[in-house]
Coordinates of C-alpha atoms in Angstrom, one line a residue:
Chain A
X1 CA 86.0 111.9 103.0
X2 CA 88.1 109.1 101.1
X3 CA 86.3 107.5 98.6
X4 CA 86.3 104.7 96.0
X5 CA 86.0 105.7 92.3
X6 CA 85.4 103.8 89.5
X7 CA 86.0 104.5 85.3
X8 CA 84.0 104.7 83.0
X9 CA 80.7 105.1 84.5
X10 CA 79.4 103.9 81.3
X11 CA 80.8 101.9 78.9
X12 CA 79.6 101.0 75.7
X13 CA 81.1 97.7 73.8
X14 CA 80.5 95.2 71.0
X15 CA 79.8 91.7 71.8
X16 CA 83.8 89.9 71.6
X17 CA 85.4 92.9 72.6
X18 CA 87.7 93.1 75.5
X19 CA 86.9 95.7 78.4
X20 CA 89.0 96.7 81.3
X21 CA 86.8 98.4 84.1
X22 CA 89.2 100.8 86.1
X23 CA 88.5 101.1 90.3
X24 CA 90.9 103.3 92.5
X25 CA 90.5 101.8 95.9
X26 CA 90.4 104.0 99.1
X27 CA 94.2 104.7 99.5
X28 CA 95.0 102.5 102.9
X29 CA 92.9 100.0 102.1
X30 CA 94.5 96.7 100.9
X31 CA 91.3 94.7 100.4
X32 CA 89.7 94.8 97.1
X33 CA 86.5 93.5 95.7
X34 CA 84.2 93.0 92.4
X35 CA 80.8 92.9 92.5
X36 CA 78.3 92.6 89.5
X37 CA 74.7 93.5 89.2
X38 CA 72.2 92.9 86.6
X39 CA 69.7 94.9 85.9
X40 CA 66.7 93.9 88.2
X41 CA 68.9 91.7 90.1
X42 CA 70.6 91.3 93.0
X43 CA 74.6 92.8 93.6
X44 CA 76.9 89.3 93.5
X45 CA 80.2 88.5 94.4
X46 CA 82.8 88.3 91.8
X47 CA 86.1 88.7 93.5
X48 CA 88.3 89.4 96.2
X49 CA 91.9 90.2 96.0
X50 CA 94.9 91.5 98.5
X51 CA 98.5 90.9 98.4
X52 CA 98.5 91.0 94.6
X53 CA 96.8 87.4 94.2
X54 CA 93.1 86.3 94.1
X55 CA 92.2 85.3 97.7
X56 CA 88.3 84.7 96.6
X57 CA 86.2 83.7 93.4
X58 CA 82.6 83.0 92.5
X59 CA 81.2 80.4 89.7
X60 CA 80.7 83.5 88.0
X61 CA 83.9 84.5 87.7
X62 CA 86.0 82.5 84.8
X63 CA 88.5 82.7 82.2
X64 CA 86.7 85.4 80.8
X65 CA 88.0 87.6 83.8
X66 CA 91.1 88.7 85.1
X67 CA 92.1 91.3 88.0
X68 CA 95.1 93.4 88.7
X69 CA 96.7 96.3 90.8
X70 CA 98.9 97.3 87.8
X71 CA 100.3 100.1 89.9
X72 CA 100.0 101.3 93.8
X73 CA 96.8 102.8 93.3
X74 CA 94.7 101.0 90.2
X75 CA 92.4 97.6 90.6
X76 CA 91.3 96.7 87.1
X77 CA 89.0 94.1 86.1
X78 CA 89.7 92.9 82.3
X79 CA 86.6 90.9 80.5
X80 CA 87.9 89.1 77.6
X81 CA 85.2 88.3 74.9
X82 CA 82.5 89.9 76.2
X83 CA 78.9 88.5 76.1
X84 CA 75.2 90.5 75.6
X85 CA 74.8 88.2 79.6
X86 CA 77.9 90.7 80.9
X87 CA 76.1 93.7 80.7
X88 CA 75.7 95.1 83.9
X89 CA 76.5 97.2 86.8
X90 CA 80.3 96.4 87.9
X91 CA 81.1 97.8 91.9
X92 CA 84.0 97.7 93.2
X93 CA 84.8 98.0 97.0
X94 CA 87.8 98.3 99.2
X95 CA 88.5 97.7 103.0
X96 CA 91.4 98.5 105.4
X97 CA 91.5 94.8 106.9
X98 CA 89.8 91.5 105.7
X99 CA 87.2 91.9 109.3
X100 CA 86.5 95.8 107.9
X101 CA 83.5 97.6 106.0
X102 CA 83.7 97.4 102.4
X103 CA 83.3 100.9 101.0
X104 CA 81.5 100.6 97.7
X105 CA 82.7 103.0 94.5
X106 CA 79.4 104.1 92.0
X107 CA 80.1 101.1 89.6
X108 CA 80.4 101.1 86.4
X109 CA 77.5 100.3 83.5
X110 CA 79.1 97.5 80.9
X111 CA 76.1 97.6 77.6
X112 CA 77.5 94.5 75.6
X113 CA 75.8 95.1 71.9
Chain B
X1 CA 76.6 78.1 102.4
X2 CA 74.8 81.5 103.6
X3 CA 71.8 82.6 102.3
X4 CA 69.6 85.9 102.1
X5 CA 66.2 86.3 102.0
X6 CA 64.0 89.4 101.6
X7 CA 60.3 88.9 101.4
X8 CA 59.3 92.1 99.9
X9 CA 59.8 93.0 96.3
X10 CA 57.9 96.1 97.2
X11 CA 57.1 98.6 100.1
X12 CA 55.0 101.6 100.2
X13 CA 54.8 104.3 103.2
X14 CA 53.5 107.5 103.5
X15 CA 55.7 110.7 104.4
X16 CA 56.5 111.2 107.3
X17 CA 55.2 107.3 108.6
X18 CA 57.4 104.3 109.6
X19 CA 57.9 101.5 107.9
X20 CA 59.6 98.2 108.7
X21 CA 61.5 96.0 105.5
X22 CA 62.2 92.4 106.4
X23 CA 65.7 90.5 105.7
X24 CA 66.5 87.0 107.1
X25 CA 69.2 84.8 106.4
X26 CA 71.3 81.6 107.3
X27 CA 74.2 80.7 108.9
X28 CA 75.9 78.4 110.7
X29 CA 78.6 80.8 111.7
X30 CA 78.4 82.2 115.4
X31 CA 80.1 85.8 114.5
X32 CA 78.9 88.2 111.2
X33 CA 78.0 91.0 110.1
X34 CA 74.9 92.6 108.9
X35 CA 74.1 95.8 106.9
X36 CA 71.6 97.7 105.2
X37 CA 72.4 99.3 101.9
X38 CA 70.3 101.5 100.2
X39 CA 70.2 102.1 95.8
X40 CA 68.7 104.9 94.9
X41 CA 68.3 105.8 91.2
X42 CA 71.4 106.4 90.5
X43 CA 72.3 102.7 91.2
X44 CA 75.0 103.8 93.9
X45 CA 75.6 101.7 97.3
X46 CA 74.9 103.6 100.1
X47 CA 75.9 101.8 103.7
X48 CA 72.6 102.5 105.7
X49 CA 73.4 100.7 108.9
X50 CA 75.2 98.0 110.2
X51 CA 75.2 95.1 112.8
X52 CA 78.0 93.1 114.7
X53 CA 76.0 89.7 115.5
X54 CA 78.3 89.5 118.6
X55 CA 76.4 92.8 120.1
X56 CA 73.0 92.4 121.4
X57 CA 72.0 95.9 121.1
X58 CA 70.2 96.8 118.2
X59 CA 72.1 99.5 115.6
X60 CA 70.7 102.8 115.6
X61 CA 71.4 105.9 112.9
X62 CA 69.4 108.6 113.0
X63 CA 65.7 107.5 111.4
X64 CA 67.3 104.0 110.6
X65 CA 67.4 101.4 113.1
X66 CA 67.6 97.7 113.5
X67 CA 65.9 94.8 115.1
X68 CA 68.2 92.0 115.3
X69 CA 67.2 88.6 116.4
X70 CA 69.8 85.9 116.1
X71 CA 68.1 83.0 117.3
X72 CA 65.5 83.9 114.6
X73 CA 68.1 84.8 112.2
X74 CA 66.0 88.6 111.5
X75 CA 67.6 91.3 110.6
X76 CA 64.7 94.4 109.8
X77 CA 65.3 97.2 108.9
X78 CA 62.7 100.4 110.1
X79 CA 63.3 103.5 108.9
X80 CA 61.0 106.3 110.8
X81 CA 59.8 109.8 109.8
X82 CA 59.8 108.8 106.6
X83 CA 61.4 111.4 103.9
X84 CA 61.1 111.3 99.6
X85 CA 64.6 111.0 99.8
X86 CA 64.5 107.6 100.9
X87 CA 62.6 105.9 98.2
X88 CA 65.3 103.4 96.7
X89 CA 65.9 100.1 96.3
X90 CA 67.0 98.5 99.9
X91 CA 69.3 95.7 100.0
X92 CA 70.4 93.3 103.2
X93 CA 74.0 91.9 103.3
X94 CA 75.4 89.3 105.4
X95 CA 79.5 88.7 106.1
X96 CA 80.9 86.4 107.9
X97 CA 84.0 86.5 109.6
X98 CA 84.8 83.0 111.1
X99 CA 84.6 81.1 107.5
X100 CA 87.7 82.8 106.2
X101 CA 85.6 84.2 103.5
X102 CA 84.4 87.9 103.8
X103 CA 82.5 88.5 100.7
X104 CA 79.1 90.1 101.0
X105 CA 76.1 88.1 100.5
X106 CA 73.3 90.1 99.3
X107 CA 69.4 89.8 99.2
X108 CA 67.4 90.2 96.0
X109 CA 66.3 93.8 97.6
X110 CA 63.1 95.7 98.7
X111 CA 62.1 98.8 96.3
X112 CA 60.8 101.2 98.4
X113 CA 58.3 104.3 97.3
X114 CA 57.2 106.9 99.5
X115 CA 53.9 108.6 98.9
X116 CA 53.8 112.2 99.5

């Protein structure tokens, strides 16, 4: 059965570094999605993306993030200086169409020290 | 803007027992989704069950099912025969689909231990 993946599943970084968190979306799918979760928290919308542009953003997500689909296969999410408030659990999703289930890959831990 | 609500940090049940976990939201749109995720340790996202608001029949799989009300804006979740395997965290999610936005909209989640 097709599934999203997602590396690292953990990821280790000091506080100002840059990340890039690496999500290979189910291989028809076009729509793609970040999610965050802090530890104890609820999951929260970060971003949606499809047709190479950002079709939906949270408060949350700022400057301080970026997407891409550098290739036909890759959805990245880059955080630029991060913060000890970043570490958490990052999902991604994908779905065929925009009116589709979003299939959810095993996220990725980001530790900012 | 939606909201949703889950009244339960915590839910015991003993094996083999049902037990019921509560979600409600709200919405103005007339068409959504709803699902039931569950999070066991391993922090992964496992789709439970869903629900079309559109279809008045309630969502059945296997031990999970659903009762949806709309007018009361409920969405439970009751999970019968109860198994260790599903102790996890359980989280509610609402989507719209009229809105032209299609995120998920999640509930702060239900932890739920099964006694053996």
């Amino acid at each position: 059965e097709p599934e999203v993946t997602q590396t690292p599943s953990h990821q280790v970084t000091q506080m100002g570094q840059e990340v890039i968190l690496r999500c290979v979306p189910i291989s028809n799918h076009l729509y793609f999605y970040w999610y965050r979760q802090i530890l104890g928290q609820k999951v929260e919308f970060l971003v949606s993306f499809y047709n190479n542009e950002i079709s939906e953003k949270s408060e949350i997500f700022d400057d301080q993030f970026s997407v891409e689909r550098p290739d036909g296969s890759n959805f990245t999410l880059k955080i630029r200086s991060t913060k000890l408030e970043d570490s958490a659990m990052y999902f991604c999703a994908s779905s065929e169409l925009y009116v589709d289930e979003q299939f959810f890959g095993p996220g990725t831990r980001l530790t900012v020290l | 803007a939606q909201t949703v609500t889950q009244s339960q940090p915590e839910m015991s049940v003993q094996e083999a027992e049902t037990v019921t976990l509560s979600c409600t939201y709200d919405t103005s749109e007339s068409d959504y989704y709803l699902f039931w995720y569950k999070q066991p340790p391993s922090r992964q996202m496992i789709l439970v069950i869903r629900q079309e608001a559109y279809k008045q029949q309630n969502a059945t799989e296997n031990r999970f099912s659903v009762n949806f009300q709309k007018a009361a804006k409920s969405f439970s979740l009751k999970i019968s025969d109860s198994q260790l395997g599903d102790a996890a965290m359980y989280f509610c999610a609402y989507r719209g689909s009229t809105s032209g936005t299609y995120k998920y909209i999640f509930g702060t989640g239900t932890r739920l231990k099964v006694l053996a």
